[in-house]
Every structure is written in C-alpha cells, then in structure tokens.
mmCIF file of C-alpha atoms and ligand atoms in Angstrom:
data_model
loop_
_atom_site.group_PDB
_atom_site.id
_atom_site.type_symbol
_atom_site.label_atom_id
_atom_site.label_comp_id
_atom_site.label_asym_id
_atom_site.label_seq_id
_atom_site.Cartn_x
_atom_site.Cartn_y
_atom_site.Cartn_z
ATOM 1 C CA MET A 1041 24.796 -10.146 7.479
ATOM 2 C CA LYS A 1042 20.745 -11.838 7.590
ATOM 3 C CA ASN A 1043 19.636 -9.282 4.706
ATOM 4 C CA LEU A 1044 16.947 -6.935 5.903
ATOM 5 C CA LYS A 1045 13.327 -6.397 4.357
ATOM 6 C CA ILE A 1046 11.887 -3.408 3.920
ATOM 7 C CA ALA A 1047 7.795 -2.794 3.204
ATOM 8 C CA ILE A 1048 7.010 0.118 0.363
ATOM 9 C CA GLN A 1049 3.659 0.575 -0.975
ATOM 10 C CA LYS A 1050 2.795 -1.549 -3.809
ATOM 11 C CA SER A 1051 0.761 0.901 -6.109
ATOM 12 C CA GLY A 1052 -0.789 4.473 -4.476
ATOM 13 C CA ARG A 1053 0.581 7.891 -3.675
ATOM 14 C CA LEU A 1054 4.199 6.678 -2.192
ATOM 15 C CA ASN A 1055 5.122 4.036 -3.874
ATOM 16 C CA GLU A 1056 7.293 6.536 -6.600
ATOM 17 C CA LYS A 1057 8.971 9.010 -4.145
ATOM 18 C CA SER A 1058 9.613 5.156 -1.985
ATOM 19 C CA VAL A 1059 10.859 3.190 -5.433
ATOM 20 C CA GLN A 1060 12.399 7.028 -5.803
ATOM 21 C CA ILE A 1061 14.454 7.636 -2.761
ATOM 22 C CA LEU A 1062 15.962 3.883 -2.391
ATOM 23 C CA LYS A 1063 16.944 4.467 -6.221
ATOM 24 C CA ASN A 1064 18.547 7.473 -5.660
ATOM 25 C CA CYS A 1065 20.064 5.840 -2.379
ATOM 26 C CA GLY A 1066 21.729 4.001 -5.257
ATOM 27 C CA LEU A 1067 20.312 1.055 -4.897
ATOM 28 C CA VAL A 1068 19.827 -1.325 -8.042
ATOM 29 C CA PHE A 1069 16.415 -3.225 -8.693
ATOM 30 C CA GLU A 1070 13.531 -3.692 -10.637
ATOM 31 C CA ASN A 1071 10.233 -2.500 -9.801
ATOM 32 C CA TYR A 1072 8.031 -5.759 -10.826
ATOM 33 C CA LYS A 1073 4.661 -4.461 -10.729
ATOM 34 C CA SER A 1074 3.283 -7.677 -10.783
ATOM 35 C CA SER A 1075 5.830 -9.790 -7.620
ATOM 36 C CA LEU A 1076 5.487 -8.262 -3.603
ATOM 37 C CA ILE A 1077 9.218 -9.157 -3.286
ATOM 38 C CA THR A 1078 12.317 -7.921 -5.433
ATOM 39 C CA SER A 1079 16.239 -8.091 -4.037
ATOM 40 C CA VAL A 1080 18.367 -5.009 -4.836
ATOM 41 C CA ALA A 1081 21.333 -6.188 -6.420
ATOM 42 C CA ASN A 1082 23.682 -4.239 -4.706
ATOM 43 C CA PHE A 1083 23.390 -4.230 -1.051
ATOM 44 C CA PRO A 1084 21.677 -6.452 1.391
ATOM 45 C CA LEU A 1085 17.740 -5.365 1.207
ATOM 46 C CA GLU A 1086 14.803 -6.737 -0.254
ATOM 47 C CA ILE A 1087 12.272 -5.195 -0.863
ATOM 48 C CA LEU A 1088 8.531 -5.738 -0.150
ATOM 49 C CA PHE A 1089 5.930 -3.973 -2.077
ATOM 50 C CA LEU A 1090 1.591 -3.973 -0.066
ATOM 51 C CA ARG A 1091 -1.020 -1.996 0.759
ATOM 52 C CA ASP A 1092 -0.114 0.951 3.085
ATOM 53 C CA ASP A 1093 -2.261 -0.091 5.936
ATOM 54 C CA ASP A 1094 -0.235 -3.539 6.085
ATOM 55 C CA ILE A 1095 3.039 -1.984 6.179
ATOM 56 C CA PRO A 1096 2.753 -1.290 10.557
ATOM 57 C CA GLY A 1097 0.967 -4.182 11.560
ATOM 58 C CA TYR A 1098 4.399 -6.093 9.340
ATOM 59 C CA VAL A 1099 7.373 -4.317 10.743
ATOM 60 C CA GLU A 1100 5.700 -4.380 14.749
ATOM 61 C CA GLN A 1101 5.504 -7.895 13.503
ATOM 62 C CA GLY A 1102 9.221 -7.999 12.656
ATOM 63 C CA ILE A 1103 7.995 -9.727 9.560
ATOM 64 C CA ALA A 1104 9.198 -6.493 6.989
ATOM 65 C CA ASP A 1105 12.311 -4.479 9.487
ATOM 66 C CA LEU A 1106 11.566 -1.876 7.868
ATOM 67 C CA GLY A 1107 8.741 0.530 5.909
ATOM 68 C CA ILE A 1108 7.921 3.925 4.128
ATOM 69 C CA VAL A 1109 4.612 4.429 5.132
ATOM 70 C CA GLY A 1110 2.524 7.998 5.904
ATOM 71 C CA GLU A 1111 2.216 8.965 9.881
ATOM 72 C CA ASN A 1112 -1.540 8.747 9.497
ATOM 73 C CA VAL A 1113 -1.404 4.993 8.701
ATOM 74 C CA ILE A 1114 0.543 3.959 11.495
ATOM 75 C CA ASP A 1115 -0.810 5.875 14.614
ATOM 76 C CA GLU A 1116 -4.150 4.799 13.066
ATOM 77 C CA SER A 1117 -2.603 1.207 13.354
ATOM 78 C CA GLU A 1118 -1.100 2.069 16.769
ATOM 79 C CA ALA A 1119 2.269 -0.573 15.999
ATOM 80 C CA GLN A 1120 4.946 -0.225 18.236
ATOM 81 C CA VAL A 1121 7.115 0.830 15.553
ATOM 82 C CA SER A 1122 10.488 2.790 15.529
ATOM 83 C CA TYR A 1123 10.323 6.372 13.706
ATOM 84 C CA ILE A 1124 13.523 6.509 11.977
ATOM 85 C CA LYS A 1125 13.663 9.133 9.486
ATOM 86 C CA ARG A 1126 10.967 11.780 8.022
ATOM 87 C CA LEU A 1127 11.404 11.666 3.800
ATOM 88 C CA GLY A 1128 9.870 15.005 2.940
ATOM 89 C CA PHE A 1129 6.964 13.438 0.693
ATOM 90 C CA GLY A 1130 3.394 12.789 0.944
ATOM 91 C CA LYS A 1131 3.152 15.812 3.138
ATOM 92 C CA CYS A 1132 -0.918 16.313 4.110
ATOM 93 C CA THR A 1133 -3.263 17.181 6.953
ATOM 94 C CA LEU A 1134 -6.099 14.624 8.368
ATOM 95 C CA LYS A 1135 -8.628 17.940 8.858
ATOM 96 C CA LEU A 1136 -11.848 18.259 10.355
ATOM 97 C CA ALA A 1137 -14.124 19.553 7.447
ATOM 98 C CA ILE A 1138 -18.090 21.014 7.626
ATOM 99 C CA PRO A 1139 -20.303 21.596 4.999
ATOM 100 C CA LYS A 1140 -20.184 25.295 3.717
ATOM 101 C CA ASP A 1141 -23.117 26.300 5.526
ATOM 102 C CA SER A 1142 -22.875 24.491 8.580
ATOM 103 C CA THR A 1143 -23.543 26.307 11.828
ATOM 104 C CA ILE A 1144 -20.455 24.850 13.523
ATOM 105 C CA GLU A 1145 -18.322 27.003 14.525
ATOM 106 C CA ASP A 1146 -16.491 25.877 17.251
ATOM 107 C CA LEU A 1147 -14.685 22.457 18.428
ATOM 108 C CA LYS A 1148 -17.313 21.633 21.163
ATOM 109 C CA ASP A 1149 -19.734 22.504 18.791
ATOM 110 C CA LEU A 1150 -19.209 19.251 17.609
ATOM 111 C CA ASN A 1151 -20.049 17.434 20.752
ATOM 112 C CA GLY A 1152 -23.780 14.862 19.885
ATOM 113 C CA LYS A 1153 -22.374 15.420 16.353
ATOM 114 C CA ALA A 1154 -21.623 13.421 13.773
ATOM 115 C CA ILE A 1155 -18.564 12.472 12.309
ATOM 116 C CA ALA A 1156 -17.383 10.637 8.759
ATOM 117 C CA THR A 1157 -13.441 9.155 9.078
ATOM 118 C CA SER A 1158 -11.636 6.211 7.746
ATOM 119 C CA TYR A 1159 -9.439 7.927 10.585
ATOM 120 C CA PRO A 1160 -11.257 6.171 14.158
ATOM 121 C CA VAL A 1161 -8.218 6.090 15.924
ATOM 122 C CA ILE A 1162 -6.768 9.221 15.338
ATOM 123 C CA LEU A 1163 -10.118 11.556 15.448
ATOM 124 C CA LYS A 1164 -10.734 9.921 19.037
ATOM 125 C CA ASN A 1165 -7.770 10.789 20.987
ATOM 126 C CA PHE A 1166 -8.503 14.060 19.277
ATOM 127 C CA LEU A 1167 -11.669 14.321 20.121
ATOM 128 C CA ASP A 1168 -10.781 12.612 23.963
ATOM 129 C CA GLU A 1169 -7.706 15.176 23.917
ATOM 130 C CA TYR A 1170 -10.880 18.173 23.816
ATOM 131 C CA ASN A 1171 -13.333 15.937 25.751
ATOM 132 C CA ILE A 1172 -15.127 16.525 22.588
ATOM 133 C CA ASN A 1173 -18.419 13.270 22.374
ATOM 134 C CA ALA A 1174 -18.669 12.994 19.028
ATOM 135 C CA ASP A 1175 -20.257 9.910 17.435
ATOM 136 C CA ILE A 1176 -17.564 8.551 15.005
ATOM 137 C CA ARG A 1177 -18.937 7.244 11.582
ATOM 138 C CA LEU A 1178 -16.355 4.809 10.109
ATOM 139 C CA ILE A 1179 -16.894 5.025 6.126
ATOM 140 C CA SER A 1180 -13.806 3.337 4.138
ATOM 141 C CA GLY A 1181 -13.867 5.589 1.217
ATOM 142 C CA SER A 1182 -15.011 8.569 -0.944
ATOM 143 C CA VAL A 1183 -15.521 10.160 3.345
ATOM 144 C CA GLU A 1184 -15.909 13.045 2.132
ATOM 145 C CA ILE A 1185 -19.241 12.903 0.413
ATOM 146 C CA SER A 1186 -20.623 11.636 3.919
ATOM 147 C CA PRO A 1187 -22.241 14.888 4.215
ATOM 148 C CA GLY A 1188 -24.421 15.660 1.160
ATOM 149 C CA LEU A 1189 -25.834 12.252 1.608
ATOM 150 C CA GLY A 1190 -26.620 13.241 5.258
ATOM 151 C CA LEU A 1191 -24.806 10.615 7.051
ATOM 152 C CA SER A 1192 -22.981 12.313 9.087
ATOM 153 C CA ASP A 1193 -22.598 16.444 10.053
ATOM 154 C CA ALA A 1194 -18.452 16.699 9.006
ATOM 155 C CA ILE A 1195 -16.204 14.636 8.081
ATOM 156 C CA CYS A 1196 -11.990 13.941 8.793
ATOM 157 C CA ASP A 1197 -10.054 13.143 6.490
ATOM 158 C CA ILE A 1198 -6.802 14.166 4.598
ATOM 159 C CA VAL A 1199 -6.283 16.967 2.551
ATOM 160 C CA SER A 1200 -3.711 17.789 0.732
ATOM 161 C CA THR A 1201 -4.646 20.685 -2.411
ATOM 162 C CA GLY A 1202 -8.330 21.318 -0.355
ATOM 163 C CA GLY A 1203 -9.337 20.119 -4.224
ATOM 164 C CA THR A 1204 -11.338 17.586 -3.150
ATOM 165 C CA LEU A 1205 -13.116 19.262 -0.097
ATOM 166 C CA LYS A 1206 -14.063 22.093 -2.119
ATOM 167 C CA SER A 1207 -16.148 19.931 -4.460
ATOM 168 C CA ASN A 1208 -17.872 19.072 -2.369
ATOM 169 C CA GLY A 1209 -19.068 21.425 -0.467
ATOM 170 C CA LEU A 1210 -16.968 21.604 2.435
ATOM 171 C CA LYS A 1211 -14.845 23.763 4.368
ATOM 172 C CA PRO A 1212 -11.695 22.551 6.333
ATOM 173 C CA PHE A 1213 -12.160 23.563 10.352
ATOM 174 C CA ALA A 1214 -8.856 22.665 12.137
ATOM 175 C CA ASP A 1215 -6.787 20.217 11.595
ATOM 176 C CA VAL A 1216 -6.205 16.857 13.227
ATOM 177 C CA ARG A 1217 -2.602 15.527 12.581
ATOM 178 C CA ARG A 1218 0.153 16.320 9.885
ATOM 179 C CA SER A 1219 2.022 13.680 7.428
ATOM 180 C CA GLU A 1220 4.272 12.950 5.737
ATOM 181 C CA ALA A 1221 5.789 9.642 4.751
ATOM 182 C CA ILE A 1222 8.845 7.859 6.942
ATOM 183 C CA LEU A 1223 10.867 5.184 7.301
ATOM 184 C CA ILE A 1224 9.506 2.819 10.147
ATOM 185 C CA GLY A 1225 11.762 0.314 11.986
ATOM 186 C CA ARG A 1226 10.994 -2.805 13.971
ATOM 187 C CA LYS A 1227 12.165 -1.930 17.885
ATOM 188 C CA GLY A 1228 15.456 -3.168 18.579
ATOM 189 C CA LEU A 1229 16.676 -2.518 14.720
ATOM 190 C CA GLU A 1230 18.119 0.873 16.055
ATOM 191 C CA ASP A 1231 21.708 0.065 15.956
ATOM 192 C CA ASN A 1232 22.037 -2.575 13.071
ATOM 193 C CA HIS A 1233 24.412 -1.424 11.066
ATOM 194 C CA ILE A 1234 23.057 -2.153 7.802
ATOM 195 C CA LEU A 1235 20.077 0.746 8.410
ATOM 196 C CA CYS A 1236 22.507 2.996 9.735
ATOM 197 C CA GLU A 1237 24.597 2.248 6.326
ATOM 198 C CA LEU A 1238 20.820 3.153 4.834
ATOM 199 C CA VAL A 1239 19.862 6.174 6.719
ATOM 200 C CA GLN A 1240 23.129 7.816 5.686
ATOM 201 C CA ARG A 1241 22.712 7.850 2.380
ATOM 202 C CA ILE A 1242 19.193 8.539 2.749
ATOM 203 C CA GLU A 1243 20.313 11.783 4.622
ATOM 204 C CA SER A 1244 22.404 12.479 1.901
ATOM 205 C CA VAL A 1245 19.818 12.443 -0.903
ATOM 206 C CA LEU A 1246 17.580 14.645 1.623
ATOM 207 C CA MET A 1247 20.148 17.114 2.249
ATOM 208 C CA ALA A 1248 21.085 17.199 -1.289
ATOM 209 C CA LYS A 1249 17.323 17.605 -2.077
ATOM 210 C CA GLU A 1250 17.217 20.685 0.228
ATOM 211 C CA THR A 1251 20.311 22.908 -1.643
ATOM 212 C CA LYS A 1252 21.927 23.601 -5.141
ATOM 213 C CA TYR A 1253 25.130 24.444 -6.023
ATOM 214 C CA VAL A 1254 25.705 27.978 -7.467
ATOM 215 C CA VAL A 1255 27.916 29.207 -8.805
ATOM 216 C CA LEU A 1256 28.028 33.441 -9.205
ATOM 217 C CA ASN A 1257 30.733 36.079 -10.449
ATOM 218 C CA VAL A 1258 31.595 39.244 -8.759
ATOM 219 C CA GLU A 1259 34.118 41.757 -8.803
ATOM 220 C CA LYS A 1260 37.303 42.089 -5.873
ATOM 221 C CA LYS A 1261 35.798 44.572 -4.291
ATOM 222 C CA ASN A 1262 32.542 43.346 -3.675
ATOM 223 C CA LEU A 1263 33.447 39.710 -2.470
ATOM 224 C CA SER A 1264 32.836 39.884 1.349
ATOM 225 C CA ALA A 1265 29.128 41.763 0.791
ATOM 226 C CA VAL A 1266 28.974 38.864 -1.634
ATOM 227 C CA THR A 1267 30.570 35.764 1.128
ATOM 228 C CA THR A 1268 28.652 37.066 4.584
ATOM 229 C CA LEU A 1269 25.067 36.251 2.246
ATOM 230 C CA LEU A 1270 26.679 32.496 2.367
ATOM 231 C CA HIS A 1271 26.537 30.087 4.874
ATOM 232 C CA GLY A 1272 27.260 26.673 2.709
ATOM 233 C CA VAL A 1273 28.270 23.080 3.802
ATOM 234 C CA LYS A 1274 32.022 24.948 4.604
ATOM 235 C CA SER A 1275 33.274 28.278 3.483
ATOM 236 C CA PRO A 1276 32.431 29.450 -0.293
ATOM 237 C CA THR A 1277 35.034 28.526 -2.588
ATOM 238 C CA ILE A 1278 36.697 31.298 -4.522
ATOM 239 C CA VAL A 1279 38.298 31.060 -8.034
ATOM 240 C CA PRO A 1280 39.959 33.584 -9.649
ATOM 241 C CA LEU A 1281 38.651 34.604 -12.823
ATOM 242 C CA ALA A 1282 40.886 35.003 -16.549
ATOM 243 C CA GLU A 1283 39.687 39.176 -15.586
ATOM 244 C CA GLU A 1284 41.347 41.054 -13.319
ATOM 245 C CA GLY A 1285 39.343 42.406 -10.028
ATOM 246 C CA TRP A 1286 37.023 39.324 -10.707
ATOM 247 C CA VAL A 1287 36.606 35.781 -8.764
ATOM 248 C CA ALA A 1288 33.661 33.351 -9.608
ATOM 249 C CA VAL A 1289 32.402 31.898 -6.346
ATOM 250 C CA HIS A 1290 31.165 28.530 -5.993
ATOM 251 C CA THR A 1291 29.047 27.265 -2.841
ATOM 252 C CA VAL A 1292 25.350 25.853 -1.813
ATOM 253 C CA ILE A 1293 22.141 27.090 -0.890
ATOM 254 C CA SER A 1294 19.079 25.976 0.754
ATOM 255 C CA GLU A 1295 16.085 25.123 -1.290
ATOM 256 C CA ASP A 1296 14.452 26.958 1.805
ATOM 257 C CA ASP A 1297 14.527 30.466 1.245
ATOM 258 C CA PHE A 1298 16.589 30.524 -2.074
ATOM 259 C CA TRP A 1299 14.782 33.210 -4.506
ATOM 260 C CA GLU A 1300 15.766 35.795 -1.392
ATOM 261 C CA LYS A 1301 18.826 34.662 -1.173
ATOM 262 C CA ILE A 1302 19.444 34.968 -4.578
ATOM 263 C CA ASN A 1303 17.871 38.274 -5.047
ATOM 264 C CA ARG A 1304 19.869 39.376 -2.372
ATOM 265 C CA LEU A 1305 23.329 38.421 -3.579
ATOM 266 C CA LYS A 1306 22.465 40.203 -6.687
ATOM 267 C CA ALA A 1307 22.489 43.365 -5.146
ATOM 268 C CA ALA A 1308 25.389 42.605 -3.443
ATOM 269 C CA GLY A 1309 27.053 42.716 -6.852
ATOM 270 C CA ALA A 1310 26.827 38.764 -7.424
ATOM 271 C CA GLN A 1311 26.408 38.500 -11.954
ATOM 272 C CA GLY A 1312 25.947 35.402 -14.180
ATOM 273 C CA ILE A 1313 24.729 33.317 -11.515
ATOM 274 C CA VAL A 1314 24.546 30.292 -12.586
ATOM 275 C CA VAL A 1315 22.124 26.894 -10.189
ATOM 276 C CA MET A 1316 22.817 23.482 -10.311
ATOM 277 C CA PRO A 1317 21.315 20.258 -8.580
ATOM 278 C CA ILE A 1318 23.051 18.266 -6.140
ATOM 279 C CA GLU A 1319 22.871 14.744 -6.027
ATOM 280 C CA LYS A 1320 24.506 13.960 -2.552
ATOM 281 C CA ILE A 1321 26.332 15.786 -0.435
ATOM 282 C CA ILE A 1322 28.146 13.289 2.081
ATOM 283 C CA MET A 1323 29.242 15.299 5.001
HETATM 284 O O1 PRT B 1059 -3.888 1.034 -1.810
HETATM 285 P P1 PRT B 1059 -2.828 1.554 -0.719
HETATM 286 O O2 PRT B 1059 -4.392 0.781 0.653
HETATM 287 O O3 PRT B 1059 -2.253 0.935 -0.852
HETATM 288 O O4 PRT B 1059 -3.490 2.924 -0.604
HETATM 289 P P2 PRT B 1059 -4.603 4.518 -0.132
HETATM 290 O O5 PRT B 1059 -5.775 3.928 -1.377
HETATM 291 O O6 PRT B 1059 -5.054 3.398 0.441
HETATM 292 O O7 PRT B 1059 -3.441 5.531 0.178
HETATM 293 P P3 PRT B 1059 -3.104 6.217 -1.219
HETATM 294 O O8 PRT B 1059 -2.272 5.534 -1.666
HETATM 295 O O9 PRT B 1059 -4.412 7.094 -1.356
HETATM 296 O O10 PRT B 1059 -2.372 7.145 0.027
HETATM 297 C C1 PRT B 1059 -1.043 6.777 0.485
HETATM 298 C C2 PRT B 1059 -0.373 8.223 1.052
HETATM 299 O O11 PRT B 1059 -0.592 9.315 0.685
HETATM 300 C C3 PRT B 1059 -1.653 8.767 3.005
HETATM 301 O O12 PRT B 1059 -1.740 7.476 3.482
HETATM 302 C C4 PRT B 1059 -1.379 9.793 3.517
HETATM 303 O O13 PRT B 1059 -0.259 10.244 4.247
HETATM 304 C C5 PRT B 1059 -0.319 10.183 1.697
HETATM 305 N N1 PRT B 1059 -1.462 11.775 1.306
HETATM 306 C C6 PRT B 1059 -0.835 12.462 0.175
HETATM 307 C C7 PRT B 1059 -2.880 10.971 1.108
HETATM 308 C C8 PRT B 1059 -3.009 12.459 0.105
HETATM 309 N N2 PRT B 1059 -2.089 13.414 0.322
HETATM 310 C C9 PRT B 1059 -4.528 12.796 -0.593
HETATM 311 N N3 PRT B 1059 -4.233 13.536 -0.914
HETATM 312 N N4 PRT B 1059 -3.508 10.194 1.171
HETATM 313 C C10 PRT B 1059 -4.351 10.211 0.382
HETATM 314 N N5 PRT B 1059 -5.326 11.907 0.618
HETATM 315 C C11 PRT B 1059 -6.186 11.800 -0.650
HETATM 316 C C12 PRT B 1059 -7.955 12.078 0.453
HETATM 317 O O14 PRT B 1059 -7.956 10.692 1.559
HETATM 318 C C13 PRT B 1059 -8.904 12.676 -0.411
HETATM 319 O O15 PRT B 1059 -9.946 12.251 -1.038
HETATM 320 O O16 PRT B 1059 -6.766 12.731 -1.293
HETATM 321 C C14 PRT B 1059 -7.744 13.584 -0.977
HETATM 322 C C15 PRT B 1059 -7.874 15.143 -1.035
HETATM 323 O O17 PRT B 1059 -6.753 15.601 -2.163
HETATM 324 P P4 PRT B 1059 -6.869 16.833 -2.745
HETATM 325 O O18 PRT B 1059 -5.469 17.588 -2.665
HETATM 326 O O19 PRT B 1059 -8.219 16.895 -3.149
HETATM 327 O O20 PRT B 1059 -6.649 18.166 -0.433
HETATM 328 ZN ZN1 ZN B 1060 -4.251 1.803 2.013
#
C-alpha cells in the first residue's frame, strides 16, 4: 500500500500543535525545520512542511493526500477538499472591526465603505449574503493599521484574544467566520484504510485531551449520591478500601464541566479526589 502524504504548516501558529497531535498519535518522525519532507518511521505516512496558504491547493491537486490547516484558509482558497476532522486548536474568529469612534452602527452602514482584509473571498461572500456593497481592499499583512492610515473605514481580520484590535484603536463589530485547525483530505480518499487508522488515533487523542481520570474516596452510605453524578466511559469502577465502610471510585470526567462536577462530588461526600491526565482513550 502506497504511503500517504500529509501537509502541515512549516512554521507559524499551527506548526507546533500539528506536529504534537501527530506525535501523540504514536507517529515517530524528525521535525526537521530545514527540510520540506520527512518520513514517519512506524506508519505509512510522509509529512510535507508548507506555507499554510499552499496546503488546500496541494491537497485539492493530490500533491498531498491530507492536510492540517485553518478553516479560514480553506474557505479563502475555495479548494475542493473533504473536511475530515476538526482538531480543536488554532481557534479564532474572522471579524469585522471598526475604529472605536466610528459612526458605523449596523451592517448596512458598511454600504459604500472601504474594508481592508487579507480574506477577500470570505468577506465578499459574507457581504453578498447581507446584500452589502462595500469596497474590499486586499492587504496582505498588518491589516489592523489601515483605518489609522486612512486606507479603510473598517477591517476584516482574524481575532483571537482581541489584543491587536484594542492596541490599534479598533473594536470588533461583527463575526464573519469562526475557524479552527482541521484535517482535510483530497476528494475520494475518505475510505482509505491508512486515513481511517489515522483518524481513529486522532479521535482517541482528542477524546483523551477532553477528559480527566479521577479517583476519589467515599463512604458507602454516600456512594449512590456520588455515582449518579458520574457518567464515565462506562459506569465507574468501585474498589473497596482497607477502611471498613469506604470505597474508591475510578472514573473519567469531561474537561467541559470539570470544576462544576468536582464541586458537586465534594458536596455529595467525595474525599481525597485525585485527578490525572489521560493519554489516549480507545473505545
Ligand atoms: O507562514 P504561513 O503562511 O504558513 O503562516 P501565516 O503567517 O499565514 O499564518 P499564521 O501562522 O499567523 O496563522 C495560521 C493560522 O492560525 C491562521 O490561518 C488561523 O487559522 C490561525 N490563527 C489562530 C490565527 C490567530 N489565531 C491569530 N491570532 N491567525 C492569525 N492571528 C493573527 C491575526 O491575523 C492578528 O494579526 O493574530 C492577530 C490577532 O490576534 P489577537 O490575539 O491580538 O486577537
Ligand atoms: Zn499564510
């Protein structure tokens, strides 16, 4: 069976986490900063290191079979690729932003205005959806300085913490598109068995990241109050303790409502709660 090729970002915001997720899947490879391609020693995969903007096109054309890239970059490229798995990192939102003292109040106020962006395709689609006719000005970097320079009335750019907008005297105005890193594949590859194996491994890594392994002690009289709060992988494991009338409960708790659940467990009589990270969950 022929090796698959996966394209990931060579350097930049998604590089480290893309490498990490593949390593957490048990893949052994050197992260050569200087080379374009590296082989995985223990899995039929080669890794290409590319500019993120090139990844959707490479996958569409079949030069790479798979890619890890932000959804914003895929939409902007309009490449025809399959969305395989959201990866939970690189989260950000493409937003419209305006100067703090701008008179723009409503989307329709953007009619006839100039908007600077590096995402003309996504912005055009968004404006068309709302029947807004604005002048889109393509700027490849430092979009946030363009209103201050008198080049535009608004911008459309990626926002994560909001710090860049604030330090440039801008305020968010409307969300255009949420984005996160996603595994994409060339069309027709969906049933490939190397891909299915990789996706299964990615899913166990993601599931493990979203959960914690918890061990707690509880008096038997409080056990049912504690177990009703727990919905682990299956039902919790209950082990008797040396001390008469006490048991240890082992379970898995999701990261989402972690603190709320821990507090409710304590209120229900749980003691000596130990929380451990999970490496993988294989269902
Ligand atoms: O060199 P290459 O072309 O590969 O990389 P790049 O410079 O084009 O992209 P890079 O590495 O900056 O970002 C890669 C991807 O990370 C993007 O396509 C997004 O999907 C995602 N991402 C997540 C972000 C951000 N967060 C982000 N904050 N991309 C860019 N930013 C920039 C944004 O453009 C703005 O300048 O960060 C600034 C805003 O950040 P805050 O935190 O101040 O709001
Ligand atoms: Zn780029």
